[in-house]
Amino acid sequence: MKFDTVIIGGGLAGLLCGLELTRQGLRCAIISRGQSGLHFSSGSLDLLTRSSEISLDAALERLAATEPTHPYSLIGKTAVLACAHQTEALLSECGIAMQGSVEQPHQRITPIGTLRQAWLTSEDIALAPEKGERIAVVGISGFLDFQSHLAAASLRKSGANAEALEIELPQLDILRDNASEFRSVNLARVLDGGNQAQSLLAALLPIAKQYDRILMPACFGLQDNSLWRALNESLPCPLSLLPTLPPSVPGIRLNAALQRQFIKNGGVWLAGDAVTDVSHSGQSVNAISTRNHGEIPLRTRFAVLASGSFFSGGLVASRQDVSEPVLGLDVLQTSGRENWTSRDFFEPQPWQRFGVKTDNALRASLNGQPFNNFFAIGGVLGGFDGLSQGCAGGVSAVTALYVARQITELSGEQP
Ligand SMILES: Cc1cc2nc3c(=O)[nH]c(=O)nc-3n(C[C@H](O)[C@H](O)[C@H](O)COP(=O)(O)OP(=O)(O)OC[C@H]3O[C@@H](n4cnc5c(N)ncnc54)[C@H](O)[C@@H]3O)c2cc1C
C-alpha cells in the first residue's frame, strides 16, 4: 500500500489534516487505535483564551514574546490566523454548524453552569444567557451525569434567572436496570432512534410555555442535529443543550462527521489498528508498520504524528521521564519528577506542556535532528497548556492545517 501521507491518530488533528490533504487530491491514510479526545471533550474548540480588552493579534504577539516554544509561536501569528479561518471554512464544508468565529469568541455554558470562553461551539450548545431571560435547566430523572440544580445555581450566581426542573422519560427505563448504563451516549442511542420527538416534545412543552429558554443535557444527536432542530421548530421557546460529564455526544458527533467526510473524500480510515514502528532512512521516513499489517508496511512520502497526549497514549510517562512511544522522538519536558507538578492543584501544571519537540515547520526530531518528512500536530506537541491557556482544540486544528498546507506544497515540488 502506497500513500502520499500516512497520519498516526484519528482525533481532531489527524482528521482535519487528512481532510485537507484529501481535498487537495492527495492519497492519505489515517491509522487510529481508539477513541479520541473528542469523545470526551465539550465539543467546543478554544483558540486562545484572553480578556476582552486584548485582541487575538495582540495575544498572539505576547505569546510569541513570552512562550517561544508554544506551537502558535513556532508557526507565527499570520499562519495561526489563516489556519483558524480555514478550520471554520472546512467544518462548514463538512456540514458542521458552529457558533462563534475567530473575530467573535463567545462565552459558552459548561456542564456545571459556569461560563467559559470558546472559539467555536456546536450550534445546539448553549451560549451565555441574555439578560433577564427566564431559563429552565431541565434534568432527566435518574441521569446523574448532569446536575440541573448545580447548573442552575451557578447560572444564578452569574446573574441569570435560572431554575432547575426535571422531566421523566419512561422510554429510558430499559437502561435503568444498570446505573452504569445510564450515560449520555446510551441515552442518545434510545432517544435518536425513531419517533422520540413526540415524547420529548410532550415532556418539554409545558415547561417551554413558562420560560424564555430551556437548557437540557446533550444526550441526543449522536449522528446529526435533526432531533434538536425538530424540537426547536415545535417548542414555543428555544431549546439549547449543555455538555454532560464524559462521554460527550457533541464531541462524538463532530468526530463522526469529520470521519465521514474524510472517507467520502477518498481517505483510507484504518480504525482499531495501532502504529508499531516508523521506518526511516536517515532523516526521511519511508514506511509505517501497524499491529494489523505487520508484514506489509504502509509506504509513504510523508508521515504525520497526531497521536494525542497522555490521555490517548501519544505520550507515556515512566518514573524517570516522559517519552513518545512510537519512535522515541525528542520530547520537551522538565527534568526531575518533582518538577512535573505544581503543589497547588488549581495552578497550571508543568506536565501539561510536555510533548514532542519540533522546529518551526512542526517537523519532529530524533536525537536533535529534524526529519525531512515527518511532522507532529495536535495534543502530542509540547510547549502549550491547553487547559490553562484555553487553546487545546485550537492547537489541534491550526497545526493540522498548517502541516497539511506544507505537505501539499512539498508534494507539488517532489516527484
Ligand atoms: C474532557 C475533555 C474536555 C475537553 N474540552 C475542551 C474544550 O472545551 N475546548 C477545547 O478546545 N479542547 C477541549 N479538550 C481538548 C481537545 O478535545 C483535544 O485537545 C483534542 O481533541 C486533541 O486532538 P488530537 O487529535 O490532537 O488528539 P486525540 O484526540 O488525543 O487523538 C489521538 C488519537 O491517536 C490515537 N493513537 C495514539 N497512539 C496511536 C498509535 N500508536 N497508533 C494509532 N493511533 C494512535 C488515539 O487512539 C487517538 O484516537 C477537551 C478534552 C477532554 C478530554
CSV table of C-alpha atoms and ligand atoms in Angstrom, one decimal:
chain,number,residue,atom,x,y,z
A,1,MET,CA,0.0,0.0,0.0
A,2,LYS,CA,1.4,3.4,-1.1
A,3,PHE,CA,0.3,6.7,0.2
A,4,ASP,CA,1.3,10.4,-0.1
A,5,THR,CA,0.7,10.8,3.6
A,6,VAL,CA,0.1,8.4,6.5
A,7,ILE,CA,-1.3,10.0,9.6
A,8,ILE,CA,-0.9,8.3,13.0
A,9,GLY,CA,-4.0,9.1,15.1
A,10,GLY,CA,-7.6,10.0,14.0
A,11,GLY,CA,-8.6,12.6,16.5
A,12,LEU,CA,-9.4,16.3,15.7
A,13,ALA,CA,-5.9,17.0,14.5
A,14,GLY,CA,-5.4,13.8,12.4
A,15,LEU,CA,-8.8,14.1,10.8
A,16,LEU,CA,-8.6,17.8,9.9
A,17,CYS,CA,-5.1,17.2,8.4
A,18,GLY,CA,-6.4,14.2,6.5
A,19,LEU,CA,-9.5,16.1,5.3
A,20,GLU,CA,-7.5,18.9,3.9
A,21,LEU,CA,-4.9,16.6,2.2
A,22,THR,CA,-7.7,14.5,0.5
A,23,ARG,CA,-9.4,17.8,-0.5
A,24,GLN,CA,-6.2,18.6,-2.3
A,25,GLY,CA,-6.3,15.2,-4.1
A,26,LEU,CA,-3.5,13.5,-2.1
A,27,ARG,CA,-3.8,9.8,-1.2
A,28,CYS,CA,-3.9,9.7,2.5
A,29,ALA,CA,-4.5,7.0,5.3
A,30,ILE,CA,-5.3,7.6,8.9
A,31,ILE,CA,-4.5,4.8,11.4
A,32,SER,CA,-6.3,5.3,14.7
A,33,ARG,CA,-6.1,3.0,17.7
A,34,GLY,CA,-9.1,4.0,19.6
A,35,GLN,CA,-11.4,6.8,20.8
A,36,SER,CA,-10.1,10.3,20.6
A,37,GLY,CA,-10.2,13.3,22.9
A,38,LEU,CA,-13.3,14.5,21.1
A,39,HIS,CA,-15.2,11.5,22.5
A,40,PHE,CA,-14.8,13.0,26.0
A,41,SER,CA,-14.5,16.8,25.3
A,42,SER,CA,-17.1,19.5,25.5
A,43,GLY,CA,-17.5,19.6,21.7
A,44,SER,CA,-16.3,23.3,21.8
A,45,LEU,CA,-13.0,24.4,20.5
A,46,ASP,CA,-10.8,27.0,22.2
A,47,LEU,CA,-8.4,29.1,20.2
A,48,LEU,CA,-6.7,31.2,22.9
A,49,THR,CA,-8.5,32.4,26.0
A,50,ARG,CA,-7.9,36.1,26.6
A,51,SER,CA,-9.5,39.0,28.3
A,52,SER,CA,-12.0,41.1,26.2
A,53,GLU,CA,-9.6,44.1,26.3
A,54,ILE,CA,-6.9,42.3,24.2
A,55,SER,CA,-7.3,41.3,20.6
A,56,LEU,CA,-6.2,37.9,19.3
A,57,ASP,CA,-3.5,39.6,17.3
A,58,ALA,CA,-2.1,41.2,20.4
A,59,ALA,CA,-2.5,38.0,22.5
A,60,LEU,CA,-0.5,36.0,19.8
A,61,GLU,CA,2.2,38.6,19.7
A,62,ARG,CA,2.5,38.5,23.5
A,63,LEU,CA,2.6,34.7,23.4
A,64,ALA,CA,5.4,34.8,20.8
A,65,ALA,CA,7.5,37.1,23.1
A,66,THR,CA,6.9,35.1,26.3
A,67,GLU,CA,6.5,31.5,25.1
A,68,PRO,CA,8.7,30.8,22.1
A,69,THR,CA,8.1,27.0,22.2
A,70,HIS,CA,4.3,27.3,22.0
A,71,PRO,CA,3.1,25.8,18.7
A,72,TYR,CA,1.5,29.2,17.8
A,73,SER,CA,4.7,31.0,18.4
A,74,LEU,CA,6.6,28.4,16.3
A,75,ILE,CA,4.4,28.9,13.2
A,76,GLY,CA,3.7,32.6,13.7
A,77,LYS,CA,0.7,34.8,14.1
A,78,THR,CA,-0.2,35.1,10.3
A,79,ALA,CA,-0.3,31.3,9.9
A,80,VAL,CA,-2.3,30.8,13.1
A,81,LEU,CA,-5.0,33.3,11.9
A,82,ALA,CA,-5.0,31.8,8.4
A,83,CYS,CA,-5.4,28.2,9.7
A,84,ALA,CA,-8.0,29.2,12.2
A,85,HIS,CA,-10.1,30.8,9.4
A,86,GLN,CA,-9.5,27.8,7.2
A,87,THR,CA,-10.8,25.5,10.0
A,88,GLU,CA,-14.0,27.4,10.1
A,89,ALA,CA,-14.5,27.0,6.4
A,90,LEU,CA,-13.6,23.3,6.4
A,91,LEU,CA,-16.0,22.5,9.2
A,92,SER,CA,-18.8,24.3,7.4
A,93,GLU,CA,-17.9,22.4,4.2
A,94,CYS,CA,-18.4,19.2,6.2
A,95,GLY,CA,-21.9,20.4,7.2
A,96,ILE,CA,-20.8,21.0,10.8
A,97,ALA,CA,-22.7,24.1,12.0
A,98,MET,CA,-20.8,26.0,14.7
A,99,GLN,CA,-21.4,29.2,16.6
A,100,GLY,CA,-18.6,31.8,17.0
A,101,SER,CA,-15.6,32.7,14.9
A,102,VAL,CA,-12.0,34.0,15.1
A,103,GLU,CA,-13.4,37.5,15.3
A,104,GLN,CA,-16.2,36.6,17.7
A,105,PRO,CA,-15.2,34.5,20.6
A,106,HIS,CA,-18.1,33.8,22.9
A,107,GLN,CA,-19.0,32.5,26.4
A,108,ARG,CA,-20.5,29.0,26.5
A,109,ILE,CA,-22.1,27.4,29.5
A,110,THR,CA,-20.2,24.5,31.0
A,111,PRO,CA,-21.9,21.3,32.4
A,112,ILE,CA,-21.8,22.9,35.9
A,113,GLY,CA,-23.4,26.2,34.7
A,114,THR,CA,-20.3,28.4,34.7
A,115,LEU,CA,-19.3,30.5,31.7
A,116,ARG,CA,-16.1,29.7,29.6
A,117,GLN,CA,-14.7,31.5,26.6
A,118,ALA,CA,-14.7,29.5,23.4
A,119,TRP,CA,-13.9,29.9,19.7
A,120,LEU,CA,-16.3,27.5,18.1
A,121,THR,CA,-19.3,25.8,19.7
A,122,SER,CA,-21.8,23.4,18.2
A,123,GLU,CA,-25.0,25.1,17.1
A,124,ASP,CA,-27.1,23.2,19.6
A,125,ILE,CA,-25.0,24.0,22.7
A,126,ALA,CA,-26.0,26.9,25.0
A,127,LEU,CA,-24.1,30.2,25.0
A,128,ALA,CA,-24.2,32.7,27.8
A,129,PRO,CA,-27.8,33.7,28.6
A,130,GLU,CA,-29.3,37.0,27.6
A,131,LYS,CA,-30.0,39.5,30.4
A,132,GLY,CA,-33.4,38.9,32.0
A,133,GLU,CA,-34.0,35.6,30.2
A,134,ARG,CA,-36.1,33.1,32.3
A,135,ILE,CA,-34.2,29.9,32.0
A,136,ALA,CA,-35.4,26.3,32.8
A,137,VAL,CA,-32.5,24.0,33.3
A,138,VAL,CA,-34.2,20.6,32.8
A,139,GLY,CA,-32.6,17.4,34.0
A,140,ILE,CA,-33.7,13.9,33.1
A,141,SER,CA,-34.8,11.9,36.1
A,142,GLY,CA,-32.2,9.3,37.1
A,143,PHE,CA,-29.4,10.8,34.8
A,144,LEU,CA,-26.5,11.6,37.2
A,145,ASP,CA,-24.0,12.9,34.7
A,146,PHE,CA,-25.9,16.2,34.5
A,147,GLN,CA,-26.9,18.0,37.7
A,148,SER,CA,-29.6,20.6,36.8
A,149,HIS,CA,-29.6,22.1,40.3
A,150,LEU,CA,-25.8,22.7,40.2
A,151,ALA,CA,-26.0,24.3,36.7
A,152,ALA,CA,-29.0,26.5,37.7
A,153,ALA,CA,-27.3,27.6,40.9
A,154,SER,CA,-24.1,28.6,39.0
A,155,LEU,CA,-26.1,30.4,36.4
A,156,ARG,CA,-28.0,32.4,39.1
A,157,LYS,CA,-24.6,33.3,40.7
A,158,SER,CA,-23.6,34.9,37.4
A,159,GLY,CA,-26.8,36.9,37.4
A,160,ALA,CA,-29.1,34.7,35.3
A,161,ASN,CA,-32.7,33.9,36.1
A,162,ALA,CA,-32.4,30.1,36.1
A,163,GLU,CA,-34.5,27.4,37.8
A,164,ALA,CA,-33.9,23.6,37.9
A,165,LEU,CA,-36.6,21.2,36.8
A,166,GLU,CA,-36.7,17.6,35.9
A,167,ILE,CA,-38.6,15.5,33.3
A,168,GLU,CA,-39.5,11.8,33.3
A,169,LEU,CA,-38.7,9.9,30.1
A,170,PRO,CA,-40.2,6.4,30.6
A,171,GLN,CA,-38.7,5.2,27.3
A,172,LEU,CA,-35.3,5.3,29.1
A,173,ASP,CA,-36.5,2.8,31.7
A,174,ILE,CA,-34.8,0.0,29.7
A,175,LEU,CA,-31.4,1.5,30.7
A,176,ARG,CA,-32.2,1.8,34.4
A,177,ASP,CA,-31.5,-1.8,35.4
A,178,ASN,CA,-27.9,-0.9,35.4
A,179,ALA,CA,-26.9,2.5,36.7
A,180,SER,CA,-23.6,2.4,34.8
A,181,GLU,CA,-25.6,2.2,31.5
A,182,PHE,CA,-27.4,5.4,32.2
A,183,ARG,CA,-24.8,7.6,30.4
A,184,SER,CA,-25.3,10.3,27.8
A,185,VAL,CA,-24.3,8.1,24.8
A,186,ASN,CA,-26.7,5.3,25.8
A,187,LEU,CA,-29.5,7.8,26.3
A,188,ALA,CA,-28.8,9.1,22.9
A,189,ARG,CA,-29.0,5.7,21.3
A,190,VAL,CA,-32.5,5.4,22.6
A,191,LEU,CA,-33.6,9.0,22.0
A,192,ASP,CA,-32.1,9.2,18.5
A,193,GLY,CA,-34.0,6.0,17.4
A,194,GLY,CA,-37.2,7.0,15.6
A,195,ASN,CA,-40.3,8.7,16.9
A,196,GLN,CA,-38.8,10.2,20.1
A,197,ALA,CA,-39.5,13.7,19.1
A,198,GLN,CA,-43.2,13.5,20.1
A,199,SER,CA,-42.5,12.2,23.6
A,200,LEU,CA,-39.7,14.7,24.2
A,201,LEU,CA,-42.0,17.4,23.0
A,202,ALA,CA,-44.8,16.3,25.3
A,203,ALA,CA,-42.4,16.4,28.3
A,204,LEU,CA,-40.9,19.8,27.4
A,205,LEU,CA,-43.9,21.7,26.1
A,206,PRO,CA,-45.5,22.6,29.5
A,207,ILE,CA,-42.1,24.0,30.6
A,208,ALA,CA,-41.5,25.8,27.3
A,209,LYS,CA,-44.7,27.8,27.8
A,210,GLN,CA,-43.4,29.2,31.1
A,211,TYR,CA,-39.8,30.1,30.2
A,212,ASP,CA,-37.8,32.0,27.7
A,213,ARG,CA,-35.3,29.2,27.1
A,214,ILE,CA,-34.8,25.6,28.0
A,215,LEU,CA,-31.4,24.1,28.7
A,216,MET,CA,-31.1,20.4,28.9
A,217,PRO,CA,-28.2,17.8,28.8
A,218,ALA,CA,-26.7,17.0,25.4
A,219,CYS,CA,-27.9,13.4,25.3
A,220,PHE,CA,-29.3,13.0,21.8
A,221,GLY,CA,-27.9,13.7,18.4
A,222,LEU,CA,-25.0,11.2,18.0
A,223,GLN,CA,-25.1,11.4,14.2
A,224,ASP,CA,-26.7,14.8,13.5
A,225,ASN,CA,-28.7,17.6,14.9
A,226,SER,CA,-32.1,16.7,13.3
A,227,LEU,CA,-33.9,15.9,16.6
A,228,TRP,CA,-32.7,19.1,18.2
A,229,ARG,CA,-33.8,21.1,15.1
A,230,ALA,CA,-37.2,19.4,15.1
A,231,LEU,CA,-37.8,20.2,18.8
A,232,ASN,CA,-36.7,23.8,18.3
A,233,GLU,CA,-39.2,24.2,15.5
A,234,SER,CA,-42.1,22.8,17.6
A,235,LEU,CA,-41.4,24.4,21.0
A,236,PRO,CA,-42.6,27.9,21.8
A,237,CYS,CA,-39.2,28.8,23.3
A,238,PRO,CA,-35.6,28.0,22.2
A,239,LEU,CA,-34.0,24.8,23.4
A,240,SER,CA,-30.3,24.7,23.9
A,241,LEU,CA,-28.1,21.8,25.2
A,242,LEU,CA,-25.4,21.6,27.8
A,243,PRO,CA,-22.5,19.2,27.5
A,244,THR,CA,-22.6,16.5,30.2
A,245,LEU,CA,-19.8,14.7,32.0
A,246,PRO,CA,-18.0,12.5,29.5
A,247,PRO,CA,-18.6,10.7,27.2
A,248,SER,CA,-19.6,13.6,25.0
A,249,VAL,CA,-22.4,13.4,22.5
A,250,PRO,CA,-21.5,16.6,20.7
A,251,GLY,CA,-17.8,15.6,20.6
A,252,ILE,CA,-18.6,12.1,19.2
A,253,ARG,CA,-20.9,13.7,16.6
A,254,LEU,CA,-18.1,16.1,15.5
A,255,ASN,CA,-15.6,13.2,15.3
A,256,ALA,CA,-18.1,11.1,13.3
A,257,ALA,CA,-18.8,14.0,10.8
A,258,LEU,CA,-15.1,14.6,10.2
A,259,GLN,CA,-14.5,10.9,9.7
A,260,ARG,CA,-17.5,10.5,7.3
A,261,GLN,CA,-16.2,13.4,5.2
A,262,PHE,CA,-12.6,12.0,5.2
A,263,ILE,CA,-13.8,8.7,3.8
A,264,LYS,CA,-16.1,10.5,1.3
A,265,ASN,CA,-13.1,12.4,0.1
A,266,GLY,CA,-11.3,9.1,-0.7
A,267,GLY,CA,-9.3,8.8,2.5
A,268,VAL,CA,-8.4,5.4,3.9
A,269,TRP,CA,-9.5,5.0,7.5
A,270,LEU,CA,-7.8,2.2,9.4
A,271,ALA,CA,-9.6,2.1,12.7
A,272,GLY,CA,-8.7,-0.2,15.6
A,273,ASP,CA,-5.2,-0.5,14.4
A,274,ALA,CA,-2.0,0.9,16.1
A,275,VAL,CA,1.2,2.1,14.6
A,276,THR,CA,4.1,0.0,16.0
A,277,ASP,CA,7.0,1.3,14.0
A,278,VAL,CA,8.1,4.1,11.7
A,279,SER,CA,11.0,3.1,9.3
A,280,HIS,CA,13.3,5.8,8.2
A,281,SER,CA,16.5,6.1,6.2
A,282,GLY,CA,18.4,8.9,7.8
A,283,GLN,CA,16.0,11.8,8.3
A,284,SER,CA,13.4,10.6,5.8
A,285,VAL,CA,10.5,8.4,6.9
A,286,ASN,CA,9.5,5.9,4.3
A,287,ALA,CA,7.2,3.3,5.8
A,288,ILE,CA,4.8,2.7,8.7
A,289,SER,CA,4.1,-0.6,10.3
A,290,THR,CA,1.0,-1.4,12.2
A,291,ARG,CA,-0.2,-4.1,14.6
A,292,ASN,CA,-2.7,-5.5,12.0
A,293,HIS,CA,-0.5,-5.0,8.9
A,294,GLY,CA,2.8,-6.2,10.4
A,295,GLU,CA,4.2,-7.8,7.3
A,296,ILE,CA,3.0,-5.2,4.8
A,297,PRO,CA,4.2,-1.7,5.9
A,298,LEU,CA,2.4,1.3,4.5
A,299,ARG,CA,4.8,3.1,2.2
A,300,THR,CA,4.5,6.8,2.3
A,301,ARG,CA,6.1,10.1,1.1
A,302,PHE,CA,5.1,12.0,4.3
A,303,ALA,CA,4.0,11.0,7.8
A,304,VAL,CA,2.2,12.9,10.4
A,305,LEU,CA,2.1,12.1,14.2
A,306,ALA,CA,-1.3,13.1,15.6
A,307,SER,CA,-1.4,10.6,18.4
A,308,GLY,CA,-2.6,13.0,21.2
A,309,SER,CA,-1.3,13.5,24.6
A,310,PHE,CA,-1.1,11.1,27.7
A,311,PHE,CA,-4.8,10.6,27.6
A,312,SER,CA,-4.6,8.9,24.1
A,313,GLY,CA,-1.2,7.2,24.6
A,314,GLY,CA,0.7,9.6,22.4
A,315,LEU,CA,2.9,10.4,25.3
A,316,VAL,CA,3.9,7.9,28.1
A,317,ALA,CA,5.3,8.7,31.5
A,318,SER,CA,7.7,6.4,33.4
A,319,ARG,CA,9.1,7.2,36.8
A,320,GLN,CA,12.1,8.9,35.2
A,321,ASP,CA,10.8,10.7,32.2
A,322,VAL,CA,8.2,11.2,29.5
A,323,SER,CA,8.6,9.6,26.1
A,324,GLU,CA,6.9,9.4,22.7
A,325,PRO,CA,6.3,5.6,22.3
A,326,VAL,CA,6.3,5.1,18.5
A,327,LEU,CA,9.7,6.3,17.6
A,328,GLY,CA,11.2,7.8,20.8
A,329,LEU,CA,11.1,11.3,19.4
A,330,ASP,CA,12.6,14.3,21.2
A,331,VAL,CA,10.2,15.5,23.9
A,332,LEU,CA,10.1,18.9,25.7
A,333,GLN,CA,9.9,18.2,29.4
A,334,THR,CA,11.4,19.4,32.7
A,335,SER,CA,13.8,17.0,34.3
A,336,GLY,CA,13.1,15.7,37.8
A,337,ARG,CA,9.8,14.2,38.6
A,338,GLU,CA,9.3,16.6,41.5
A,339,ASN,CA,9.2,19.5,38.9
A,340,TRP,CA,6.4,17.9,36.8
A,341,THR,CA,3.6,19.2,39.1
A,342,SER,CA,2.7,22.4,41.0
A,343,ARG,CA,1.8,21.9,44.6
A,344,ASP,CA,-1.5,23.8,44.1
A,345,PHE,CA,-3.8,21.5,42.2
A,346,PHE,CA,-5.6,24.5,40.6
A,347,GLU,CA,-2.4,26.1,39.3
A,348,PRO,CA,-1.2,25.4,35.7
A,349,GLN,CA,0.7,22.0,35.9
A,350,PRO,CA,4.1,21.9,34.2
A,351,TRP,CA,3.4,18.4,32.8
A,352,GLN,CA,0.7,19.8,30.6
A,353,ARG,CA,3.4,21.5,28.5
A,354,PHE,CA,5.3,18.2,27.9
A,355,GLY,CA,5.2,16.9,24.4
A,356,VAL,CA,7.0,16.3,21.1
A,357,LYS,CA,9.7,18.9,20.2
A,358,THR,CA,9.6,20.3,16.7
A,359,ASP,CA,11.2,23.0,14.5
A,360,ASN,CA,9.2,26.0,13.2
A,361,ALA,CA,7.8,23.8,10.4
A,362,LEU,CA,6.5,21.4,13.0
A,363,ARG,CA,8.9,18.7,11.8
A,364,ALA,CA,9.6,16.2,14.7
A,365,SER,CA,13.1,15.4,15.6
A,366,LEU,CA,15.1,12.4,16.8
A,367,ASN,CA,18.3,13.0,18.8
A,368,GLY,CA,18.3,16.6,17.9
A,369,GLN,CA,17.9,16.0,14.1
A,370,PRO,CA,14.7,17.1,12.5
A,371,PHE,CA,13.1,14.7,10.0
A,372,ASN,CA,12.5,16.0,6.4
A,373,ASN,CA,9.0,14.5,6.0
A,374,PHE,CA,7.7,13.6,9.5
A,375,PHE,CA,5.5,16.2,11.2
A,376,ALA,CA,3.8,16.4,14.6
A,377,ILE,CA,0.4,18.0,15.2
A,378,GLY,CA,-2.2,18.5,17.9
A,379,GLY,CA,-2.1,17.2,21.5
A,380,VAL,CA,1.2,15.3,21.2
A,381,LEU,CA,3.0,18.6,20.7
A,382,GLY,CA,4.9,20.2,23.6
A,383,GLY,CA,5.1,23.8,24.6
A,384,PHE,CA,1.5,24.6,25.4
A,385,ASP,CA,-1.0,24.1,28.2
A,386,GLY,CA,-4.4,23.6,26.5
A,387,LEU,CA,-6.3,23.9,29.8
A,388,SER,CA,-4.9,27.0,31.4
A,389,GLN,CA,-4.2,28.8,28.1
A,390,GLY,CA,-7.5,27.8,26.6
A,391,CYS,CA,-6.1,26.6,23.3
A,392,ALA,CA,-6.3,22.8,23.2
A,393,GLY,CA,-8.7,22.4,20.2
A,394,GLY,CA,-7.2,25.4,18.5
A,395,VAL,CA,-3.7,24.0,18.6
A,396,SER,CA,-5.0,20.7,17.1
A,397,ALA,CA,-6.9,22.4,14.3
A,398,VAL,CA,-4.3,25.1,13.5
A,399,THR,CA,-1.3,22.8,13.5
A,400,ALA,CA,-3.2,20.2,11.4
A,401,LEU,CA,-4.0,22.6,8.7
A,402,TYR,CA,-0.5,24.2,8.8
A,403,VAL,CA,1.1,20.9,8.2
A,404,ALA,CA,-1.4,19.9,5.5
A,405,ARG,CA,-0.5,23.1,3.6
A,406,GLN,CA,3.2,22.3,3.8
A,407,ILE,CA,2.7,18.7,2.7
A,408,THR,CA,0.5,19.9,-0.2
A,409,GLU,CA,3.2,22.4,-1.3
A,410,LEU,CA,6.1,19.9,-0.9
A,411,SER,CA,4.1,17.2,-2.8
A,412,GLY,CA,3.8,19.6,-5.8
A,413,GLU,CA,7.6,20.1,-5.7
A,414,GLN,CA,8.7,16.4,-5.2
A,415,PRO,CA,8.1,13.7,-7.8
B,1,LIG,C1,-12.8,16.0,29.0
B,1,LIG,C2,-12.2,16.9,27.9
B,1,LIG,C3,-12.8,18.2,27.7
B,1,LIG,C4,-12.2,19.0,26.7
B,1,LIG,N1,-12.7,20.2,26.5
B,1,LIG,C5,-12.2,21.0,25.5
B,1,LIG,C6,-12.7,22.3,25.2
B,1,LIG,O1,-13.7,22.7,25.8
B,1,LIG,N2,-12.1,23.0,24.3
B,1,LIG,C7,-11.0,22.6,23.6
B,1,LIG,O2,-10.5,23.3,22.7
B,1,LIG,N3,-10.5,21.4,23.8
B,1,LIG,C8,-11.0,20.6,24.8
B,1,LIG,N4,-10.5,19.4,25.0
B,1,LIG,C9,-9.3,19.0,24.3
B,1,LIG,C10,-9.5,18.5,22.9
B,1,LIG,O3,-10.5,17.6,22.9
B,1,LIG,C11,-8.2,17.9,22.5
B,1,LIG,O4,-7.2,18.9,22.5
B,1,LIG,C12,-8.2,17.4,21.1
B,1,LIG,O5,-9.3,16.6,20.9
B,1,LIG,C13,-6.9,16.7,20.8
B,1,LIG,O6,-7.0,16.1,19.5
B,1,LIG,P1,-5.7,15.3,18.9
B,1,LIG,O7,-6.2,14.9,17.6
B,1,LIG,O8,-4.5,16.1,19.0
B,1,LIG,O9,-5.5,14.1,19.9
B,1,LIG,P2,-6.6,12.9,20.4
B,1,LIG,O10,-7.9,13.4,20.3
B,1,LIG,O11,-6.0,12.5,21.7
B,1,LIG,O12,-6.4,11.8,19.3
B,1,LIG,C14,-5.3,11.0,19.2
B,1,LIG,C15,-5.7,9.7,18.5
B,1,LIG,O13,-4.5,8.9,18.2
B,1,LIG,C16,-4.7,7.6,18.5
B,1,LIG,N5,-3.3,7.0,18.7
B,1,LIG,C17,-2.4,7.2,19.7
B,1,LIG,N6,-1.3,6.4,19.5
B,1,LIG,C18,-1.6,5.7,18.4
B,1,LIG,C19,-0.8,4.7,17.7
B,1,LIG,N7,0.4,4.3,18.1
B,1,LIG,N8,-1.3,4.2,16.5
B,1,LIG,C20,-2.6,4.6,16.1
B,1,LIG,N9,-3.3,5.5,16.8
B,1,LIG,C21,-2.8,6.1,17.9
B,1,LIG,C22,-5.5,7.6,19.8
B,1,LIG,O14,-6.2,6.4,20.0
B,1,LIG,C23,-6.5,8.8,19.4
B,1,LIG,O15,-7.6,8.3,18.7
B,1,LIG,C24,-11.0,18.5,26.0
B,1,LIG,C25,-10.5,17.3,26.2
B,1,LIG,C26,-11.1,16.4,27.2
B,1,LIG,C27,-10.5,15.1,27.4
